CSV table of C-alpha atoms in Angstrom, one decimal:
chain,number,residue,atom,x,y,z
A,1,UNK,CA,48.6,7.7,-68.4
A,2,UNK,CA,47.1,11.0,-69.7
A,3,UNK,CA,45.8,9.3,-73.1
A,4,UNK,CA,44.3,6.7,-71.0
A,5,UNK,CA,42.3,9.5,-68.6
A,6,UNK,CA,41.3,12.0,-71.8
A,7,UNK,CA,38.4,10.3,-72.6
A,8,UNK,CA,36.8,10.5,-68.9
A,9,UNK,CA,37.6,14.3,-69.3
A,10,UNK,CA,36.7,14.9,-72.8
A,11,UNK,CA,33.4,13.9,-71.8
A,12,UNK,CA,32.9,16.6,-69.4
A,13,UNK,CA,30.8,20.5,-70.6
A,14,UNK,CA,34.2,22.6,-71.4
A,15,UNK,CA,32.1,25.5,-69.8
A,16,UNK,CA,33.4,23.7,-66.1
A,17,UNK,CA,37.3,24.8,-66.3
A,18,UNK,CA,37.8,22.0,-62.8
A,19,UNK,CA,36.2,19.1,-65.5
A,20,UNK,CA,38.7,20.0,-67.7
A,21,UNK,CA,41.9,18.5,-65.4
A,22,UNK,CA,43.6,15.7,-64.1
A,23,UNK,CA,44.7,15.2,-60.2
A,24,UNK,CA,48.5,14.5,-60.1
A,25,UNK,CA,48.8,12.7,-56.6
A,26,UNK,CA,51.9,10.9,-55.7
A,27,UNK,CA,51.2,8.5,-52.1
A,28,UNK,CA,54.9,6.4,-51.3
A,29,UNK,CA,56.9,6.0,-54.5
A,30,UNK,CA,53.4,5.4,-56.6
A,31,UNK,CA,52.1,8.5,-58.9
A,32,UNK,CA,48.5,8.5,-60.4
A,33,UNK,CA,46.7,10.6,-62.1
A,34,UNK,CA,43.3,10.8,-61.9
A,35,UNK,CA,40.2,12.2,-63.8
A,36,UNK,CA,36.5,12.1,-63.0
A,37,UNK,CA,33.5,13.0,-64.3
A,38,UNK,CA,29.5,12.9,-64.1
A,39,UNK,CA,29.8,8.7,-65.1
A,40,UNK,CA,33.3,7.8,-64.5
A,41,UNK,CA,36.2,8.1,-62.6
A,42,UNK,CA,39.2,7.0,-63.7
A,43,UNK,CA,42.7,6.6,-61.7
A,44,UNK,CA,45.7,5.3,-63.8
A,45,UNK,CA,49.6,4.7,-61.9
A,46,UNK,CA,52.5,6.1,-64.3
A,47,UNK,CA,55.1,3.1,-64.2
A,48,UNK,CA,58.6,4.0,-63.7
A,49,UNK,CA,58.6,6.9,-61.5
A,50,UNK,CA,60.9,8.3,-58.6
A,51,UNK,CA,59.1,9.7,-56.1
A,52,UNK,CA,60.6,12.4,-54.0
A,53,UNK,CA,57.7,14.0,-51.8
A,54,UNK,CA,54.1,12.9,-51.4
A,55,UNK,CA,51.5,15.5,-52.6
A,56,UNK,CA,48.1,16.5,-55.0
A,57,UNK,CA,47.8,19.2,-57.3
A,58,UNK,CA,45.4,19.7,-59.9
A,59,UNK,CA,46.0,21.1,-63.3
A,60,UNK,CA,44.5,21.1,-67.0
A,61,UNK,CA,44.3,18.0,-68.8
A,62,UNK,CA,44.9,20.3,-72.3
A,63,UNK,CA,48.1,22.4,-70.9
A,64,UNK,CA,49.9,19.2,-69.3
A,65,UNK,CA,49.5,16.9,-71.8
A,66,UNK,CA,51.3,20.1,-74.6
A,67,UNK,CA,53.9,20.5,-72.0
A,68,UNK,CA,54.6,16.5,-71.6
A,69,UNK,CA,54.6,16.3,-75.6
A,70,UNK,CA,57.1,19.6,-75.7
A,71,UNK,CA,59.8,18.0,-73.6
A,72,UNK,CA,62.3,15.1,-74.5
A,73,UNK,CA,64.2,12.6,-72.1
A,74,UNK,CA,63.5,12.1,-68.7
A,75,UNK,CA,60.7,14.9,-67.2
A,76,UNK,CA,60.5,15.9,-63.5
A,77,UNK,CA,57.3,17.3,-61.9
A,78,UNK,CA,58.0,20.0,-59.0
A,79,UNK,CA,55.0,21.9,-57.6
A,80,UNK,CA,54.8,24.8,-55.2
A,81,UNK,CA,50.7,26.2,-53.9
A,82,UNK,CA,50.8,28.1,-57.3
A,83,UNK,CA,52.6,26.3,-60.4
A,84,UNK,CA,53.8,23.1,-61.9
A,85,UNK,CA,57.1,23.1,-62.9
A,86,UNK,CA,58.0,20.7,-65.7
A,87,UNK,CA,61.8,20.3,-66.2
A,88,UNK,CA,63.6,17.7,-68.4
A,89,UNK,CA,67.1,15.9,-68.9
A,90,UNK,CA,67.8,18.2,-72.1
A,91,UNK,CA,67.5,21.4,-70.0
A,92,UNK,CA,63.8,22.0,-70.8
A,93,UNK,CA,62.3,24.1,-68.4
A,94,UNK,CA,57.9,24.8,-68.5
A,95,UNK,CA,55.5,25.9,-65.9
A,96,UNK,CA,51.4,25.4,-65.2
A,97,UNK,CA,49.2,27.6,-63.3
A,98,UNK,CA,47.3,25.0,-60.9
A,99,UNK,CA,43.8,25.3,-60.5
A,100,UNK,CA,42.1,25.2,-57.1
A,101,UNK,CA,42.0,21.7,-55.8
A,102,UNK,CA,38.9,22.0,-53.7
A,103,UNK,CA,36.9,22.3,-56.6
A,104,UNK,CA,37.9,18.6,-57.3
A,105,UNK,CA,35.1,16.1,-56.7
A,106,UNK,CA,36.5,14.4,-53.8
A,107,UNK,CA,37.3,10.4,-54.8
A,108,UNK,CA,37.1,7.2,-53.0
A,109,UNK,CA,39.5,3.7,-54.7
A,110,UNK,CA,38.4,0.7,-53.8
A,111,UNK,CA,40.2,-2.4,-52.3
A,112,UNK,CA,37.5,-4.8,-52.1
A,113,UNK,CA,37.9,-8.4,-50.8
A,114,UNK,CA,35.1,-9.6,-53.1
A,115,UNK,CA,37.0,-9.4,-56.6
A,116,UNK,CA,36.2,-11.0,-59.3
A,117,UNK,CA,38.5,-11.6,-62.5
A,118,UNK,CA,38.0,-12.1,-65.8
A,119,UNK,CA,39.8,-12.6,-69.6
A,120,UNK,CA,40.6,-8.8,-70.4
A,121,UNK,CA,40.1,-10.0,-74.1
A,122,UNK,CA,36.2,-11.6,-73.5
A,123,UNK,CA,35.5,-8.5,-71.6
A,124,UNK,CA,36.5,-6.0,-74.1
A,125,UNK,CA,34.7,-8.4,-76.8
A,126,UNK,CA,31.5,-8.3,-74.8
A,127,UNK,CA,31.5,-4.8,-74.5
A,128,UNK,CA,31.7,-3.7,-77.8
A,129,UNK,CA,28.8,-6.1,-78.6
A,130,UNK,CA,26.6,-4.6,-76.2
A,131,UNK,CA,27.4,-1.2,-77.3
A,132,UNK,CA,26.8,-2.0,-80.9
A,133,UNK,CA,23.4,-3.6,-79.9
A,134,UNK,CA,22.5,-0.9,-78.0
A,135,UNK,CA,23.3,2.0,-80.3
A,136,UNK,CA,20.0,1.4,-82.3
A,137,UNK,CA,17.5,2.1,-79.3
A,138,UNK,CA,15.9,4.9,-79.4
A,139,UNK,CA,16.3,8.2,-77.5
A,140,UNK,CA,13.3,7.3,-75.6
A,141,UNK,CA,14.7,4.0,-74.5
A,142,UNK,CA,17.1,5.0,-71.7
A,143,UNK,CA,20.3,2.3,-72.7
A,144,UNK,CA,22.6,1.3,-69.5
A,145,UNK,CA,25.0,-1.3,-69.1
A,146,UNK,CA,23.9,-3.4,-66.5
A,147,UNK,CA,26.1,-6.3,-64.7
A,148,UNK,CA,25.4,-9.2,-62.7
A,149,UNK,CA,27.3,-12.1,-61.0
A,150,UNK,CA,25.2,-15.2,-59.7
A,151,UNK,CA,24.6,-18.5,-59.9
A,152,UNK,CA,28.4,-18.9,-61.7
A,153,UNK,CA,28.0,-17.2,-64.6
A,154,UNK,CA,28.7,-13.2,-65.3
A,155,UNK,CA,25.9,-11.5,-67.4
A,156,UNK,CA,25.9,-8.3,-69.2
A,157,UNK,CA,22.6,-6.5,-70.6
A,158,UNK,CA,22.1,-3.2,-72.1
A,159,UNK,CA,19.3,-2.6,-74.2
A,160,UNK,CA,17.9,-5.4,-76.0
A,161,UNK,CA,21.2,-7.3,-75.5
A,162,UNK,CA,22.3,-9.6,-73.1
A,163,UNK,CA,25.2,-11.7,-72.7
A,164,UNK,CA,26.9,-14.0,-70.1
A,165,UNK,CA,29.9,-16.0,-69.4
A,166,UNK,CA,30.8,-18.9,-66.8
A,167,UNK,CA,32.8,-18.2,-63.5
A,168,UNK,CA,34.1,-20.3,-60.9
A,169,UNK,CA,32.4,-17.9,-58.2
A,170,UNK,CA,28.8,-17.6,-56.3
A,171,UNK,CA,28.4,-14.3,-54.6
A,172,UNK,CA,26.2,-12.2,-56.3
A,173,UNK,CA,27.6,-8.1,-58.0
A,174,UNK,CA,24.7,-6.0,-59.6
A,175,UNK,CA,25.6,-2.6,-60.9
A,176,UNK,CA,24.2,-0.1,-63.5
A,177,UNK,CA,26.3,2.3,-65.6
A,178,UNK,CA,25.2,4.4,-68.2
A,179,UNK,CA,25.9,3.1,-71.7
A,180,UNK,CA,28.1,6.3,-72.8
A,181,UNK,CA,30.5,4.6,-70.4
A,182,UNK,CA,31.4,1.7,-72.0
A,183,UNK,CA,33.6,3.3,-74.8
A,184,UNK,CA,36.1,4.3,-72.1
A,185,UNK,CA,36.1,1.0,-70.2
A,186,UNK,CA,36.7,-0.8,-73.0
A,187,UNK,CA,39.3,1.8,-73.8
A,188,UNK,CA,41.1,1.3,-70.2
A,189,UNK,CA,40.7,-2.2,-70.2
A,190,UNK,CA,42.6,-2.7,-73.6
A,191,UNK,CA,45.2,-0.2,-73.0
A,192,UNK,CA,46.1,-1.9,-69.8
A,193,UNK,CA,47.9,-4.4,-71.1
A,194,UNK,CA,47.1,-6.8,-68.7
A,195,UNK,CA,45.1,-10.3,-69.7
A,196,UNK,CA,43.0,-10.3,-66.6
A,197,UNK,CA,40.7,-7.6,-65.1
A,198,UNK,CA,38.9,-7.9,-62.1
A,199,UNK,CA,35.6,-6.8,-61.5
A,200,UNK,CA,34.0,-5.0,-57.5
A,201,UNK,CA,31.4,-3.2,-56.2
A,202,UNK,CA,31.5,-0.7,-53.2
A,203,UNK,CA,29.1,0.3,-51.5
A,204,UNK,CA,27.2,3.0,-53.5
A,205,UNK,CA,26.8,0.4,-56.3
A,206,UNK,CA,29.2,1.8,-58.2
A,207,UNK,CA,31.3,-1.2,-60.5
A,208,UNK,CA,34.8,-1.2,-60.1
A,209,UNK,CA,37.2,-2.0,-62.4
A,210,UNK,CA,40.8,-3.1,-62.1
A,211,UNK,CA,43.6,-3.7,-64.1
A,212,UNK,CA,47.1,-3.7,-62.2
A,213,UNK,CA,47.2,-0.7,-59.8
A,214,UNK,CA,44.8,0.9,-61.9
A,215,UNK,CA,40.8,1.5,-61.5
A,216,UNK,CA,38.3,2.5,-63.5
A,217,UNK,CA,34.8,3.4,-61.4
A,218,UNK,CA,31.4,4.0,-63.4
A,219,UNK,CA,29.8,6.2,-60.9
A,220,UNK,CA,25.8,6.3,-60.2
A,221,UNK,CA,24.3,9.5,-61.9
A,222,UNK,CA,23.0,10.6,-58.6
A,223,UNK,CA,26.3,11.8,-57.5
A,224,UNK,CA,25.9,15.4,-56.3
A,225,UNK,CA,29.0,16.3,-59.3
A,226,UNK,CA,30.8,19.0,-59.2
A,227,UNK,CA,31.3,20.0,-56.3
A,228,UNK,CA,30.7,23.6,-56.6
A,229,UNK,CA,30.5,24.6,-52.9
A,230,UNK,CA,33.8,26.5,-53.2
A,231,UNK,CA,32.6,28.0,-56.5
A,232,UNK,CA,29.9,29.8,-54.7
A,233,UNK,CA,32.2,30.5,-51.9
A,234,UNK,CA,34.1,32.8,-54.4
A,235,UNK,CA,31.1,35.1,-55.0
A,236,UNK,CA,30.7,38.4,-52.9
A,237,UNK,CA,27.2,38.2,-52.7
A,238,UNK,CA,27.4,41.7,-50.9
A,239,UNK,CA,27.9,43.2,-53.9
A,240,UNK,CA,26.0,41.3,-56.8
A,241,UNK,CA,24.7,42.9,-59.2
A,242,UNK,CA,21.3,41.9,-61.1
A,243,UNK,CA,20.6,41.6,-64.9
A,244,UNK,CA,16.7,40.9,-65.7
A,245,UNK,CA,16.1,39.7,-69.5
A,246,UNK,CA,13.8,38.6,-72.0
A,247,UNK,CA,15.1,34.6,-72.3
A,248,UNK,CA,14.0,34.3,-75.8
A,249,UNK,CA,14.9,37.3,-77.1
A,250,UNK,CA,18.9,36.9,-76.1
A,251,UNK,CA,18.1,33.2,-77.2
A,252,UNK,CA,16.7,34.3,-80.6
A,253,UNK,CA,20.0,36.6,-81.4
A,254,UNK,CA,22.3,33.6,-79.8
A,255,UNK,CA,21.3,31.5,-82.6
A,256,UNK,CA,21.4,33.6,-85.0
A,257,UNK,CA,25.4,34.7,-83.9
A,258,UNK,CA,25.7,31.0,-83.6
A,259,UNK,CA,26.6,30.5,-87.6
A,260,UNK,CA,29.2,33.4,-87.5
A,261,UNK,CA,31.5,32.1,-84.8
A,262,UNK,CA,33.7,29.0,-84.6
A,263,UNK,CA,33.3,25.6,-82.8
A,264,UNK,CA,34.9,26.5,-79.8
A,265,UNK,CA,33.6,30.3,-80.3
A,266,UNK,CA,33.0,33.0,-78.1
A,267,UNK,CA,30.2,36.0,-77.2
A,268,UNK,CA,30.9,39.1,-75.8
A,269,UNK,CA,28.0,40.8,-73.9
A,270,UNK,CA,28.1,44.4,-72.8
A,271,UNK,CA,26.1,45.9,-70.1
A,272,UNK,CA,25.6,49.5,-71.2
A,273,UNK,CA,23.4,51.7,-69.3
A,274,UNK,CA,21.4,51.8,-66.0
A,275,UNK,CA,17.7,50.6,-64.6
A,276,UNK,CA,15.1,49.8,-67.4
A,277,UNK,CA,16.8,51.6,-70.1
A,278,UNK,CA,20.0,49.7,-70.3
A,279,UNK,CA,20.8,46.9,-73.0
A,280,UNK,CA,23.0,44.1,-74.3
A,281,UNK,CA,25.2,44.6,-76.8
A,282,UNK,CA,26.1,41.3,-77.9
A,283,UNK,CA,29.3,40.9,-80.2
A,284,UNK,CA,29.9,37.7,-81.6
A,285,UNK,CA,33.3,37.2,-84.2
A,286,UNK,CA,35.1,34.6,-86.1
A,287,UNK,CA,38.5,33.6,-86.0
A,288,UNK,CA,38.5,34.8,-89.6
A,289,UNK,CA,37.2,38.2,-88.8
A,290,UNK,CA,33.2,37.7,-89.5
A,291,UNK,CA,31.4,39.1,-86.7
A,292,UNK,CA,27.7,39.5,-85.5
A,293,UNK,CA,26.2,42.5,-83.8
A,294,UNK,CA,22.9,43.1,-82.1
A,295,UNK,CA,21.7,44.9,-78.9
A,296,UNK,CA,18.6,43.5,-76.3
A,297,UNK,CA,17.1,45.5,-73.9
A,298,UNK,CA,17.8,44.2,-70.5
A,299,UNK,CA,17.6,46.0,-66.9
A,300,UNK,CA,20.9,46.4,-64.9
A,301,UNK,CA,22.2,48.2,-61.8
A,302,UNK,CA,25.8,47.1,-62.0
A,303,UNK,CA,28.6,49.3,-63.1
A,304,UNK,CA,28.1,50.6,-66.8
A,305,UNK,CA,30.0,48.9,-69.6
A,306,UNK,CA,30.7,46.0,-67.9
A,307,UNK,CA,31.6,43.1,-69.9
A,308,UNK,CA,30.8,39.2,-69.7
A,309,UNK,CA,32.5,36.7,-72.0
A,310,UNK,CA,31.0,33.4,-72.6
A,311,UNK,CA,31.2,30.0,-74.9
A,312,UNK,CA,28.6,31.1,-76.7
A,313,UNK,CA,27.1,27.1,-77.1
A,314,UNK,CA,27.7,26.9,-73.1
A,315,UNK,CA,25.2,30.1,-72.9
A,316,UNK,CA,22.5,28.7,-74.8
A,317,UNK,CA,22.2,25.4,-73.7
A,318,UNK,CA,22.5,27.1,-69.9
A,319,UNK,CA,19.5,29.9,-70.9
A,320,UNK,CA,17.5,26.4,-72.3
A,321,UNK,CA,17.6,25.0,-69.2
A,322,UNK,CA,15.2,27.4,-67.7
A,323,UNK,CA,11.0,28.3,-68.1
A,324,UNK,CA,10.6,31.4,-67.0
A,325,UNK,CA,11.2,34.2,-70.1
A,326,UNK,CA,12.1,36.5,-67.9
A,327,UNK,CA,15.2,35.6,-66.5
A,328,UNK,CA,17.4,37.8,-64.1
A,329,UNK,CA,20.9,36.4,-63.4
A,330,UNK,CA,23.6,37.6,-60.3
A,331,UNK,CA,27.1,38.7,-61.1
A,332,UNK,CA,29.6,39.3,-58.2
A,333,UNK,CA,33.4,39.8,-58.2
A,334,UNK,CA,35.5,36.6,-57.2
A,335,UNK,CA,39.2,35.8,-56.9
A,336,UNK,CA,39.2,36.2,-60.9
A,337,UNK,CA,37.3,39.5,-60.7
A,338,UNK,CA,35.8,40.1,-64.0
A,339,UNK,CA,35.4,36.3,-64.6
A,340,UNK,CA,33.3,35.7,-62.4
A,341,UNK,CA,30.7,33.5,-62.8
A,342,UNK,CA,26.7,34.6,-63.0
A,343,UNK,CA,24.2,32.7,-60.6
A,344,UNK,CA,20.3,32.3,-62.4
A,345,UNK,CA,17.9,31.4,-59.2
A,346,UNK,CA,14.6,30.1,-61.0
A,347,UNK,CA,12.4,28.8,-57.8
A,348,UNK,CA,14.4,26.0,-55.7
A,349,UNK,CA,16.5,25.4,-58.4
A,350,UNK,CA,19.6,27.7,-59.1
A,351,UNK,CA,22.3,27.3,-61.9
A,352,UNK,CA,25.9,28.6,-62.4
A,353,UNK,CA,27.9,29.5,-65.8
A,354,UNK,CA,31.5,29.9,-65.8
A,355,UNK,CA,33.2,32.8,-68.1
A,356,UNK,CA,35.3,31.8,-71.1
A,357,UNK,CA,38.8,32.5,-70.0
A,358,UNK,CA,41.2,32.6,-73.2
A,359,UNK,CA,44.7,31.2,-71.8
């Protein structure tokens, strides 16, 4: 179950620690676990369970699926408001700090009377085809997957393909889902293990797709996603405290730090000083021990030598994202004090960037 929701997750920005995990929610004696994201949403029943108490917790996709792989035997899950506890036949005992739950996208499954089923196999076959097809428009030609049901037939188009096969039924299912999708739908219809999957619409438009007690949902774009509400809950906005930079010049020296650090790499900047005549002193080092140095003039009237951490790829794309070169960004305290999170306002607009947490 968690192999067949990591590719929903995989596909969400790392810099949004809530896109990084899976909801655990157990309803009767059936457990799911569920993942979402900006296209997809993806909800997957683990067979063979015992249920002992209905409940939802949220918790990281990464740490669970170590701790499932650590353990032998048969594993039991017991959660309190704070921690997963993972224990197994052979004595094993683990634990998981949860993450706050009403960060979580909320999620709707559908049990739709209009269902329509298909040959897993034919599916999975037509989907692959439309994705190879499809893979050589260009950036500029916008490539979604595109279902239809009418007139008895089923028809699939992407691109400059298009494909169709017959069905014995006459109501008509439109729906639109972005091409990146189809690698995990073909995914969770082959790893099913079913031979039939059955295909609904609710009533956003979004397609549905079924397999056993599990569903796979390509959600519209439009989705206000994440839902960061809580997230900006978190921040005293009493007490900000305002940085105002030169966007290219941080950008320039991000670059240039960019070659020094790792993949999954790091940047440290330094608030040092007060009013016009403080700076940045960025520090940027390798697993290895390289490192990169340099120091921006900024202006800041927070507490001197405080200390932001970021992914340092996270940091440029979010400074890209803006116009103006002079940029001034918000940093509060929040229940994970000096994580929190800085807030850029650029017009109507505004934009939030997690810290990197190492844990």
């Amino acid at each position: 179950a968690l192999s067949r929701v990591s590719k929903v997750v995989a596909s969400n920005p790392r810099s949004v620690p809530i896109l990084q995990c899976v909801l655990i929610e157990s309803i009767g004696q059936d457990l799911y676990v569920i993942a979402t994201s900006s296209s997809a949403s993806v909800r997957v029943q683990v067979r063979d369970t015992t249920v002992g108490e209905s409940g939802r917790i949220v918790v990281s996709l990464d740490k669970l699926r170590d701790r499932v792989s650590k353990t032998t035997g048969d594993i039991v899950f017991e959660a309190d408001s704070n921690m997963l506890r993972i224990s197994s036949s052979t004595d094993q005992r683990l634990g998981i700090r949860l993450n706050d739950i009403r960060e979580m996208p909320s999620l709707t499954w559908v049990d739709s009377d209009e269902s329509y089923g298909f040959s897993t196999d034919e599916v999975s076959s037509i989907f692959r085809k439309i994705a190879g097809v499809s893979a050589k428009t260009t950036a500029l030609t916008p490539s979604f997957l595109q279902a239809k049901i009418s007139e008895q037939r089923v028809a699939f188009a992407s691109g400059m393909s298009y494909h169709s096969i017959p069905v014995k039924v006459h109501p008509r299912l439109i729906a639109r889902v972005p091409l990146s999708t189809l690698g995990s739908i073909v995914s969770f219809i082959s790893d099913s293990g079913y031979d039939k999957v059955w295909f609904s619409q609710n009533y956003s438009d979004t397609l549905v797709v079924s397999v056993g007690m599990d569903q796979f949902q390509a959600t519209p774009l439009s989705i206000d996603f994440p839902n960061i509400y809580p997230l900006f809950d978190k921040v005293d906005i009493a007490s900000t405290q305002e940085c105002v930079l030169d966007r290219r010049a941080i950008l320039k020296e991000l670059r240039g730090a960019r070659s020094t650090t790792d993949d999954s790499g790091s940047v440290s900047l330094r608030l040092a000083g007060l009013g016009t005549a403080a700076a940045i002193h960025l520090d940027v080092r390798s697993t290895v021990g390289d490192f990169y140095q340099s120091v921006v003039g900024c202006s800041w009237d927070g507490e001197d030598n405080r200390t932001l951490t970021f992914q340092i790829d996270s940091l440029i794309s979010f400074l890209n994202a803006f116009d103006s070169d002079r940029l001034s960004f918000l940093v509060g305290s929040d229940t994970r004090g000096e994580l929190a999170p800085i807030i850029v306002r650029e017009g109507e607009g505004v934009g939030v960037l997690n810290q990197y947490r190492e844990d």
